[in-house]
XYZ file of C-alpha atoms in Angstrom:
711
model
C 42.720 -24.885 18.926
C 43.878 -21.296 19.714
C 41.594 -18.514 18.476
C 44.073 -17.191 15.936
C 44.465 -20.658 14.428
C 40.702 -21.127 14.158
C 40.290 -17.726 12.585
C 42.770 -18.089 9.720
C 41.254 -21.216 8.121
C 37.770 -19.695 8.181
C 38.995 -16.603 6.375
C 41.103 -18.733 4.081
C 38.252 -20.939 2.901
C 35.964 -17.974 2.286
C 38.593 -15.967 0.482
C 39.776 -18.859 -1.617
C 36.238 -19.183 -2.931
C 36.128 -15.476 -3.667
C 39.582 -15.606 -5.180
C 38.540 -18.369 -7.547
C 35.689 -16.152 -8.678
C 38.194 -13.386 -9.334
C 40.247 -15.792 -11.396
C 37.394 -15.996 -13.886
C 38.130 -12.423 -15.080
C 41.366 -12.869 -17.031
C 41.181 -9.298 -18.393
C 41.561 -7.908 -14.889
C 44.892 -6.013 -15.095
C 45.491 -6.379 -11.371
C 45.748 -10.161 -11.377
C 49.247 -10.207 -12.797
C 52.167 -7.780 -12.902
C 51.804 -4.996 -15.428
C 53.619 -5.567 -18.746
C 54.483 -1.856 -18.925
C 58.022 -0.656 -18.150
C 59.001 -1.270 -14.502
C 55.512 -2.747 -13.990
C 54.040 0.762 -14.235
C 50.254 0.500 -13.572
C 47.865 0.063 -16.469
C 45.679 3.026 -15.536
C 43.995 2.988 -18.951
C 42.769 -0.594 -18.510
C 41.851 -0.432 -14.845
C 38.171 -0.524 -13.861
C 36.892 0.106 -10.368
C 35.151 -3.269 -10.350
C 38.533 -4.959 -10.893
C 39.570 -4.237 -7.310
C 37.204 -6.482 -5.351
C 38.100 -9.763 -7.087
C 41.806 -8.894 -6.943
C 41.565 -8.057 -3.242
C 39.708 -11.289 -2.499
C 42.109 -13.422 -4.445
C 45.115 -11.552 -3.054
C 43.999 -12.125 0.533
C 43.404 -15.799 -0.141
C 46.819 -16.224 -1.745
C 48.628 -14.424 1.063
C 46.938 -16.471 3.798
C 47.764 -19.676 1.954
C 51.401 -18.597 1.617
C 51.665 -17.620 5.281
C 50.011 -20.814 6.453
C 52.422 -22.833 4.327
C 55.328 -21.106 6.077
C 53.761 -21.680 9.497
C 53.033 -25.364 8.778
C 56.401 -26.132 7.198
C 57.646 -29.308 8.942
C 61.259 -28.316 8.374
C 63.048 -26.448 11.122
C 62.851 -22.649 10.779
C 65.591 -21.080 8.692
C 66.124 -17.576 7.426
C 65.159 -18.612 3.900
C 62.152 -20.836 4.596
C 60.599 -18.377 7.054
C 61.908 -14.812 6.712
C 62.601 -14.702 2.976
C 59.437 -16.690 2.275
C 57.434 -14.124 4.267
C 59.153 -11.299 2.383
C 58.009 -12.838 -0.908
C 54.395 -13.429 0.145
C 51.323 -11.329 -0.644
C 52.428 -9.922 -3.978
C 48.938 -9.692 -5.502
C 47.420 -8.219 -2.358
C 50.209 -5.673 -2.037
C 49.912 -4.662 -5.687
C 46.151 -4.221 -5.411
C 46.022 -2.364 -2.093
C 48.876 -0.094 -3.163
C 47.001 0.961 -6.272
C 43.628 1.313 -4.550
C 44.843 3.425 -1.648
C 47.023 5.580 -3.866
C 44.027 6.356 -6.060
C 41.845 7.014 -3.020
C 44.284 9.752 -2.077
C 44.734 11.231 -5.530
C 41.464 10.622 -7.379
C 38.744 9.317 -5.069
C 35.276 8.508 -6.341
C 32.215 6.878 -4.730
C 33.102 3.409 -6.028
C 36.627 3.567 -4.598
C 35.400 5.014 -1.320
C 32.886 2.186 -1.042
C 35.681 -0.311 -1.614
C 37.664 1.299 1.194
C 34.670 1.067 3.508
C 33.803 -2.488 2.482
C 37.355 -3.796 2.839
C 38.684 -1.787 5.783
C 37.723 -4.380 8.397
C 38.599 -7.280 6.081
C 42.111 -5.942 5.504
C 42.573 -5.336 9.220
C 41.517 -8.946 9.865
C 43.936 -10.088 7.172
C 46.816 -8.345 8.900
C 45.808 -9.849 12.226
C 45.551 -13.325 10.719
C 49.181 -13.000 9.658
C 50.710 -11.242 12.655
C 48.749 -13.208 15.273
C 49.413 -16.612 13.712
C 50.844 -18.620 16.659
C 52.713 -21.146 14.534
C 54.367 -18.382 12.543
C 55.317 -16.559 15.724
C 56.822 -19.754 17.125
C 59.095 -20.020 14.090
C 60.082 -16.355 14.411
C 60.887 -16.888 18.085
C 63.238 -19.736 17.194
C 65.065 -17.566 14.682
C 65.104 -14.586 17.033
C 66.694 -16.620 19.827
C 69.442 -17.756 17.441
C 69.554 -14.607 15.278
C 73.323 -14.167 15.464
C 73.739 -17.537 13.731
C 70.449 -17.770 11.832
C 70.880 -14.508 9.924
C 73.179 -14.500 6.880
C 74.433 -10.972 7.666
C 73.776 -7.899 9.834
C 70.916 -6.806 7.591
C 69.281 -10.213 7.909
C 69.625 -10.088 11.678
C 67.910 -6.707 11.727
C 65.108 -8.133 9.582
C 64.510 -10.996 12.025
C 64.369 -8.477 14.846
C 61.925 -6.298 12.912
C 59.534 -9.154 12.171
C 59.602 -10.292 15.769
C 59.018 -6.749 17.059
C 56.145 -6.223 14.603
C 54.410 -9.398 15.742
C 54.864 -8.593 19.426
C 53.535 -5.066 18.915
C 50.570 -6.536 17.042
C 49.736 -8.738 20.039
C 51.381 -12.071 19.313
C 52.109 -12.585 23.021
C 48.533 -11.898 24.158
C 46.221 -14.659 25.313
C 43.350 -15.845 23.122
C 40.753 -13.595 24.720
C 42.989 -10.550 24.361
C 43.755 -11.412 20.747
C 40.037 -11.597 19.990
C 39.547 -8.132 21.443
C 42.607 -6.817 19.577
C 41.146 -8.012 16.285
C 37.859 -6.272 17.025
C 39.691 -3.035 17.859
C 41.747 -3.166 14.681
C 38.699 -3.844 12.513
C 36.773 -0.938 14.017
C 39.764 1.405 13.741
C 40.169 0.560 10.061
C 36.508 1.298 9.364
C 36.586 4.555 11.340
C 39.740 5.740 9.574
C 38.092 5.200 6.192
C 35.026 7.088 7.418
C 37.123 9.998 8.708
C 39.087 10.364 5.477
C 35.940 10.280 3.386
C 34.274 12.900 5.586
C 37.289 15.243 5.511
C 37.370 15.192 1.700
C 33.605 15.721 1.435
C 33.698 18.528 3.996
C 36.509 20.451 2.322
C 34.549 20.389 -0.927
C 31.268 21.280 0.788
C 32.878 24.245 2.575
C 33.936 26.156 -0.544
C 33.207 29.879 -0.144
C 30.826 31.215 -2.810
C 31.103 34.878 -3.840
C 28.508 36.763 -5.845
C 30.646 39.481 -7.412
C 34.125 39.654 -8.852
C 34.499 43.004 -7.074
C 34.772 41.104 -3.790
C 37.799 39.269 -5.172
C 39.994 42.357 -5.474
C 43.616 41.393 -4.967
C 43.389 38.157 -6.906
C 44.870 37.929 -10.371
C 42.596 37.694 -13.426
C 43.659 34.057 -13.768
C 42.686 33.301 -10.163
C 39.316 35.006 -10.610
C 38.709 33.035 -13.819
C 39.554 29.801 -11.979
C 37.075 30.719 -9.209
C 34.408 31.362 -11.826
C 35.136 28.023 -13.461
C 34.983 26.293 -10.069
C 31.571 27.825 -9.412
C 30.340 26.808 -12.854
C 31.324 23.195 -12.173
C 29.197 23.397 -9.031
C 26.198 24.613 -11.009
C 26.634 28.222 -9.857
C 26.940 30.016 -13.184
C 27.845 33.694 -12.776
C 29.274 33.242 -9.271
C 32.742 32.546 -7.919
C 33.772 29.654 -5.676
C 36.956 29.622 -3.598
C 37.910 25.989 -3.014
C 39.520 25.166 0.323
C 42.706 23.268 1.053
C 43.013 21.076 4.142
C 45.277 23.412 6.106
C 43.713 25.981 8.449
C 45.136 29.033 6.671
C 43.929 29.319 3.079
C 46.245 30.631 0.311
C 43.870 33.408 -0.795
C 44.030 34.993 2.673
C 47.334 36.467 1.474
C 45.798 38.286 -1.490
C 42.170 39.160 -0.793
C 41.760 42.867 -0.018
C 38.197 42.411 1.209
C 38.608 41.861 4.956
C 35.071 40.547 5.415
C 35.684 37.912 2.738
C 38.990 36.929 4.347
C 37.087 36.426 7.582
C 34.421 34.328 5.832
C 37.090 32.208 4.215
C 38.972 31.687 7.468
C 35.897 30.839 9.506
C 34.717 28.391 6.845
C 38.121 26.715 7.091
C 38.252 26.334 10.873
C 34.622 25.182 11.130
C 35.224 22.081 9.022
C 34.426 18.792 10.664
C 32.571 20.374 13.574
C 29.452 21.822 11.937
C 27.042 19.118 13.057
C 26.389 18.023 9.470
C 26.839 14.667 7.759
C 30.594 15.270 7.509
C 31.184 16.023 11.203
C 34.237 14.020 12.319
C 34.262 14.653 16.082
C 32.490 11.446 17.126
C 34.726 9.420 14.831
C 37.884 10.985 16.242
C 36.717 10.499 19.833
C 36.064 6.823 19.230
C 39.410 6.358 17.450
C 41.326 7.825 20.384
C 39.416 5.634 22.848
C 40.230 2.527 20.814
C 43.889 3.501 20.544
C 43.988 3.893 24.315
C 42.462 0.452 24.790
C 44.865 -1.129 22.301
C 47.868 0.427 24.010
C 46.675 -0.804 27.409
C 46.168 -4.329 26.052
C 49.784 -4.333 24.919
C 51.049 -3.039 28.252
C 51.633 0.615 27.381
C 50.373 3.505 29.496
C 49.214 5.570 26.520
C 48.981 5.396 22.710
C 51.945 7.784 22.511
C 54.084 5.449 24.602
C 53.253 2.623 22.196
C 53.981 4.681 19.068
C 57.127 6.436 20.235
C 58.882 3.302 21.453
C 59.462 2.404 17.802
C 60.670 5.876 16.759
C 64.025 7.584 17.208
C 62.505 9.745 19.972
C 61.758 6.589 22.014
C 59.572 8.324 24.614
C 56.870 10.946 25.129
C 59.121 12.675 27.648
C 61.744 13.275 24.958
C 59.169 14.693 22.537
C 57.555 16.858 25.218
C 60.932 18.234 26.253
C 61.782 19.363 22.729
C 58.351 20.849 21.961
C 58.204 22.679 25.284
C 61.735 23.976 24.787
C 60.778 25.525 21.449
C 57.255 26.770 22.199
C 58.024 29.778 24.452
C 60.614 31.180 22.046
C 58.275 30.646 19.090
C 55.376 32.407 20.825
C 57.613 35.300 21.846
C 58.798 35.652 18.250
C 55.233 35.457 16.897
C 54.100 38.171 19.310
C 56.901 40.434 18.113
C 55.809 39.793 14.536
C 52.192 40.508 15.492
C 53.188 43.841 17.020
C 54.809 44.856 13.731
C 51.718 43.832 11.795
C 49.483 45.768 14.172
C 51.577 48.910 13.598
C 51.147 48.447 9.862
C 47.373 48.061 10.242
C 47.163 51.137 12.460
C 49.210 53.162 10.006
C 47.154 52.128 6.979
C 43.841 52.742 8.706
C 44.985 56.178 9.916
C 46.067 57.090 6.382
C 42.560 56.228 5.168
C 40.955 58.169 7.998
C 39.301 55.013 9.305
C 39.377 53.418 12.760
C 41.927 50.688 13.273
C 41.173 47.103 14.281
C 42.947 44.358 16.178
C 44.960 41.867 14.168
C 43.037 38.599 13.656
C 44.018 35.244 12.210
C 42.451 36.116 8.840
C 44.561 39.289 8.652
C 47.964 37.767 9.281
C 48.871 36.455 5.819
C 47.574 39.589 4.089
C 49.506 42.063 6.219
C 52.557 39.824 6.568
C 52.894 39.895 2.793
C 52.683 43.689 2.872
C 55.217 43.928 5.686
C 57.613 41.635 3.911
C 57.299 43.819 0.829
C 58.035 46.913 2.895
C 60.979 45.352 4.752
C 62.585 43.393 1.952
C 61.223 45.021 -1.183
C 59.308 42.143 -2.683
C 56.112 40.194 -2.346
C 54.758 36.950 -3.804
C 53.434 38.750 -6.875
C 56.989 39.763 -7.754
C 58.288 36.240 -7.381
C 55.541 34.282 -9.086
C 56.317 35.232 -12.724
C 59.717 33.601 -12.222
C 58.334 30.426 -10.654
C 56.528 28.611 -13.467
C 55.734 25.041 -12.471
C 57.488 23.135 -15.266
C 60.619 25.222 -14.948
C 60.696 24.741 -11.175
C 60.334 20.978 -11.543
C 62.617 20.296 -14.499
C 65.163 23.106 -14.264
C 65.099 23.318 -10.482
C 64.206 20.100 -8.676
C 65.600 17.777 -11.346
C 68.611 20.001 -12.029
C 69.648 19.971 -8.366
C 69.354 16.174 -8.268
C 71.412 15.893 -11.451
C 74.150 18.150 -10.081
C 74.240 16.407 -6.717
C 73.707 12.759 -7.653
C 74.424 12.551 -11.379
C 70.969 11.176 -12.245
C 69.060 12.364 -15.309
C 65.412 12.666 -16.334
C 63.409 12.319 -19.526
C 59.757 13.253 -19.902
C 57.589 10.578 -21.454
C 54.067 10.883 -22.808
C 53.343 7.292 -23.794
C 52.447 5.940 -20.352
C 48.800 5.973 -19.243
C 47.864 8.298 -16.376
C 44.819 8.465 -14.097
C 44.308 12.200 -14.845
C 45.362 14.115 -17.925
C 47.325 16.701 -15.883
C 49.667 14.073 -14.412
C 53.200 13.878 -15.859
C 55.637 10.976 -16.027
C 59.430 10.849 -16.292
C 62.066 8.184 -16.725
C 64.889 8.501 -14.208
C 68.352 7.273 -15.242
C 71.241 6.465 -12.930
C 74.837 7.594 -13.331
C 75.594 4.526 -15.465
C 72.819 5.389 -17.917
C 70.564 2.546 -16.803
C 66.998 3.216 -15.735
C 66.649 3.821 -12.006
C 62.932 4.552 -11.704
C 59.815 6.107 -13.158
C 58.658 9.322 -11.500
C 55.043 10.510 -11.510
C 54.346 14.225 -10.912
C 50.768 14.931 -9.792
C 50.830 18.609 -8.873
C 47.294 19.993 -9.119
C 44.480 20.210 -6.583
C 41.144 18.616 -7.473
C 37.941 17.837 -5.573
C 38.775 14.120 -5.621
C 42.227 14.603 -4.064
C 43.038 14.739 -0.368
C 44.740 17.817 1.010
C 48.423 18.356 1.611
C 51.481 17.062 -0.210
C 52.990 13.602 -0.094
C 55.057 10.926 -1.781
C 53.930 7.395 -2.468
C 55.075 4.475 -4.555
C 53.243 2.282 -7.035
C 56.060 -0.247 -7.393
C 58.837 -0.724 -4.859
C 62.490 -1.522 -5.275
C 62.658 -5.237 -4.479
C 65.751 -7.316 -5.300
C 63.884 -10.496 -4.304
C 61.391 -9.905 -7.117
C 63.598 -7.881 -9.478
C 61.387 -4.770 -9.408
C 62.406 -1.112 -9.568
C 60.641 1.951 -8.162
C 57.654 3.714 -9.660
C 57.313 6.658 -7.312
C 55.002 9.685 -7.234
C 54.883 13.158 -5.731
C 51.528 14.802 -5.040
C 50.904 18.485 -4.345
C 47.735 20.565 -4.213
C 48.573 23.559 -6.382
C 45.436 25.423 -7.540
C 44.994 24.814 -11.254
C 44.721 27.991 -13.329
C 42.141 28.554 -16.018
C 42.825 26.875 -19.360
C 45.703 28.494 -21.216
C 47.064 30.301 -18.166
C 50.500 29.479 -16.712
C 50.872 27.836 -13.319
C 52.905 30.293 -11.249
C 53.958 29.089 -7.820
C 54.308 30.666 -4.409
C 57.640 30.309 -2.674
C 56.059 27.883 -0.224
C 54.909 25.691 -3.118
C 58.434 25.717 -4.548
C 59.831 24.558 -1.207
C 57.171 21.860 -1.009
C 58.136 20.580 -4.452
C 61.776 20.236 -3.406
C 60.702 18.649 -0.113
C 58.531 15.965 -1.655
C 61.186 15.116 -4.211
C 63.528 14.504 -1.302
C 61.155 11.711 -0.266
C 61.197 10.386 -3.835
C 65.000 10.323 -3.894
C 65.076 8.482 -0.571
C 62.772 5.854 -2.032
C 64.436 5.583 -5.444
C 67.941 5.253 -4.008
C 67.135 2.482 -1.530
C 69.332 -0.539 -2.227
C 68.456 -2.828 0.651
C 68.214 -6.569 0.073
C 64.856 -6.863 1.813
C 61.782 -4.700 1.088
C 60.650 -4.625 4.710
C 63.849 -2.825 5.664
C 63.086 0.077 3.330
C 60.965 1.591 6.111
C 62.533 4.110 8.476
C 61.067 5.660 11.646
C 58.472 8.342 11.054
C 60.505 10.929 12.937
C 63.421 10.205 10.600
C 61.637 9.885 7.267
C 61.158 13.671 6.956
C 64.842 14.348 7.512
C 66.260 13.647 4.013
C 63.320 15.416 2.351
C 63.863 18.512 4.479
C 67.539 18.509 3.561
C 66.515 18.589 -0.102
C 64.753 21.925 0.470
C 68.146 23.637 0.790
C 68.569 23.527 -2.993
C 65.436 25.618 -3.653
C 67.331 28.870 -3.102
C 70.851 27.584 -3.714
C 72.252 30.274 -6.045
C 73.164 28.047 -9.006
C 69.878 26.133 -8.800
C 67.695 29.207 -8.379
C 69.439 30.906 -11.285
C 68.724 27.867 -13.459
C 64.965 27.702 -12.918
C 63.855 31.196 -11.831
C 63.150 32.547 -15.315
C 60.301 34.851 -16.298
C 57.580 32.693 -17.805
C 56.995 35.158 -20.691
C 60.407 36.607 -21.495
C 62.764 33.955 -20.175
C 64.690 36.654 -18.341
C 66.395 35.444 -15.167
C 65.146 36.616 -11.813
C 67.039 39.831 -11.073
C 69.969 39.503 -8.720
C 68.461 42.001 -6.319
C 65.304 39.895 -6.079
C 67.399 36.799 -5.414
C 69.143 38.662 -2.616
C 65.801 39.718 -1.176
C 64.666 36.096 -1.104
C 67.764 35.170 0.882
C 67.396 38.077 3.315
C 63.744 37.258 3.992
C 64.313 33.609 4.935
C 63.711 34.231 8.630
C 60.680 36.432 8.052
C 57.467 35.176 9.705
C 59.246 32.216 11.310
C 57.618 32.839 14.684
C 54.216 32.503 13.059
C 55.176 29.389 11.111
C 56.723 27.725 14.156
C 53.774 28.444 16.464
C 51.285 27.231 13.853
C 53.154 23.949 13.492
C 53.974 23.450 17.189
C 50.337 24.033 18.154
C 49.240 21.091 16.036
C 52.148 18.915 17.153
C 51.515 19.592 20.836
C 47.773 18.907 20.553
C 48.556 15.631 18.775
C 50.898 14.608 21.585
C 48.568 15.557 24.396
C 45.673 13.755 22.728
C 47.682 10.542 22.436
C 49.284 10.839 25.870
C 45.903 10.275 27.522
C 45.580 6.950 29.384
C 42.769 4.477 28.779
C 39.326 5.885 29.451
C 40.361 9.541 29.111
C 39.555 10.184 25.430
C 37.554 13.419 25.034
C 33.949 12.987 23.949
C 32.764 14.245 20.587
C 31.339 17.342 22.277
C 34.667 17.976 24.038
C 37.065 17.565 21.083
C 37.248 21.265 20.216
C 37.345 22.256 23.886
C 40.141 19.790 24.548
C 42.227 21.414 21.812
C 41.661 24.897 23.276
C 42.484 23.664 26.794
C 45.768 22.098 25.671
C 46.877 25.207 23.796
C 46.208 27.325 26.856
C 47.936 24.943 29.268
C 51.002 24.744 27.038
C 51.189 28.529 26.677
C 50.820 28.450 22.913
C 47.223 29.752 22.569
C 47.971 32.908 20.596
C 44.747 33.860 18.799
C 46.187 35.392 15.605
C 48.149 32.151 14.990
C 45.848 29.107 14.789
C 47.142 25.525 14.615
C 48.097 24.431 11.128
C 45.467 21.698 11.474
C 42.581 21.576 13.918
C 41.555 18.203 15.281
C 38.364 17.691 13.208
C 40.393 17.837 9.949
C 43.816 16.723 11.207
C 44.250 13.917 8.677
C 47.861 13.252 9.674
C 46.850 11.800 13.029
C 44.333 9.444 11.442
C 47.058 7.951 9.288
C 50.736 7.410 9.824
C 51.333 10.372 12.119
C 49.267 9.640 15.227
C 51.450 10.828 18.109
C 53.905 11.565 15.313
C 53.267 15.054 13.937
C 56.255 16.230 15.984
C 58.378 14.340 13.445
C 58.778 17.340 11.144
C 60.527 19.519 13.738
C 62.395 16.523 15.172
C 63.697 15.763 11.693
C 64.467 19.425 11.079
C 67.043 19.328 13.857
C 68.886 16.672 11.828
C 68.190 18.530 8.591
C 69.568 21.888 9.739
C 72.660 20.169 11.142
C 73.187 18.327 7.847
C 72.803 21.513 5.805
C 75.631 23.031 7.842
C 77.697 19.939 7.030
C 76.880 20.338 3.322
C 77.883 23.987 3.318
C 81.116 23.209 5.114
C 81.935 20.579 2.482
C 81.279 22.652 -0.619
C 77.524 22.422 -1.067
C 76.098 21.237 -4.379
C 78.699 18.833 -5.684
C 78.858 15.169 -6.561
C 81.095 14.177 -3.686
C 78.451 15.367 -1.222
C 75.712 13.685 -3.219
C 77.629 10.420 -3.199
C 78.041 10.682 0.565
C 74.325 11.384 1.069
C 73.354 8.539 -1.218
C 75.813 5.931 0.041
C 75.682 6.661 3.763
C 72.024 7.606 4.142
C 69.567 7.483 1.243
C 70.443 4.014 -0.024
C 70.400 2.403 3.399
C 66.675 2.570 4.231
C 66.089 0.979 7.624
C 68.962 -1.484 7.337
C 70.744 0.194 10.254
C 69.696 2.332 13.209
C 68.596 5.748 11.948
C 70.783 7.771 14.286
C 73.802 5.680 13.369
C 73.196 6.618 9.727
C 73.028 10.295 10.704
C 76.269 10.131 12.660
C 77.991 8.225 9.857
C 77.147 11.105 7.524
C 77.852 14.246 9.572
C 80.352 12.774 12.037
C 78.609 13.738 15.280
C 75.308 13.561 17.140
C 72.411 15.991 16.547
C 72.878 19.650 17.476
C 69.797 21.884 17.839
C 71.696 25.168 17.333
C 71.511 25.225 13.506
C 67.723 24.827 13.689
C 67.362 27.678 16.175
C 69.523 29.918 14.007
C 67.562 28.999 10.884
C 64.265 29.943 12.540
C 65.647 32.942 14.384
C 64.703 31.524 17.780
C 66.557 31.974 21.039
C 65.717 29.237 23.528
C 66.315 29.683 27.222
C 67.403 26.438 28.823
C 65.575 25.575 32.057
């Protein structure tokens, strides 16, 4: 009997036994769909010890369902194989979705232990499905006759996707190779869980503690009070703790007047994951890269990047390298011009104080850039923030733009349970008045939450099961002291619009088959980046930019200053991003056996930046390798996707402007031709169907103020 066939029954018998044990806990809310609206999760009834029995039972049920498909004596048909597979694993999907969402938003030791305990088991589960030889044989039959076997073009694409997924998982390998592939996948799953846990622990452990409020000059009273409260929670009464975010540059580097403290904060940030402590991630990352190299080689690919990019719109590492290397020189040149201006400002200020000047460093950039922007354009973040109160931005900005563009409406609800008391929920109604989705807004940073901003779903749109979306946006906005308003930076406003673009993409999907909701990673950022255009669209900005105390609208002259400053600091922003994207590519373009050792991880990053001509000291990578969480998840060899998608985004924004901007006709076109289609058609075909031509990089270059010399 082939190895894969032997493996599945062994897992099946063990998991069925475990699943039966789980069945003895009828109060477990995971074991059946939630009775709440749209199957919204029962957070108030959920216990951490509910997960294990639901996972065990869910794995057993899915394997039984898959084996029944594989063993079906009837000839393969679209319904008895493809649709049956689409409908399988409901309990497991419901349970893993909830567990991994909560691990990202509200991790605790029990949930982290579950992730560790089940990482290898879930990897083996996936392998047992995708490496099932009988199932693959049925897929091959359908694939060979897909023009006739599929009921429509979407069904044909689904057959092709399933076949491609199985082949890329190793379905065509021999038994010995499949055994090794399973071992690789199990180890990778365990290492990924370990890395994520370490990154979260390290960011909390690296908080910068300050003894005196005098050192915090430049922060607002509310920010100082929040730092005091953070220290108190850590058992440091009378001190102040500055919590870190997962990016390299920390928000307070913009405001802190104390240069020595800015330096402390910056160095604490870039040291994370490489301090030789219990949370050091270098050995984990080295091993992950080595395993990815081995997996790629097993499947016949020269590098992990070649394997990943084949399934993206970029298609090849050469295409990605060409774009990144085209942009990098212009970005560095722009950043150096910006640095020269900042250095002049530093020299001038130091001379006015009668003190010696100093060379611009990474921890100085945000502070002096904010001053320079104020001098050049007449405003700084402190002028904007009173007009950017979080609820107003969300409801009168993000939601308002969506209502104007797509005709959908929103209603806040307070009756649904939430996993934290600062999480908000909204009903979303379609143009016909019927409910479209439930939206969860989780905006605040917390020690139990991973860094960054993202969208995820708790319930998917699934016509086969009759479910509708429950979708969430997550940001990491520092929470003010009790009773104080949450006033946003302009970057946080843009992020809120961006993430809601992901939510719209998910809510609007109308595909027949859930598996076709997925789009390539280098395309998924495109619609969300387009949604950022509404942040400073005049009618939208005027609707939400109201003073949090007086309700007065943001003055027209300040609105104009925002528009004029859009290109400010773009060299810095582009270099910071490209540095991380290039390091990610170079790391995953290494062939088997070339992964850097733990000791060489940091040196490898420095070497790549130098070789690519993007090692400009005052502008560090947005993420350094030891805390680059993107490349441990869905963006390995894929961090380039943001700039790749921005080419499409900038081109689409020009199309929107040419067609009248914020109006329903444009929203209908976006929804019908792009957002509702998911992965039902080739991504670039969807783009061309919308804008009427292929991608043009010129709008992106103009947006960022870059001039690229063609080779």
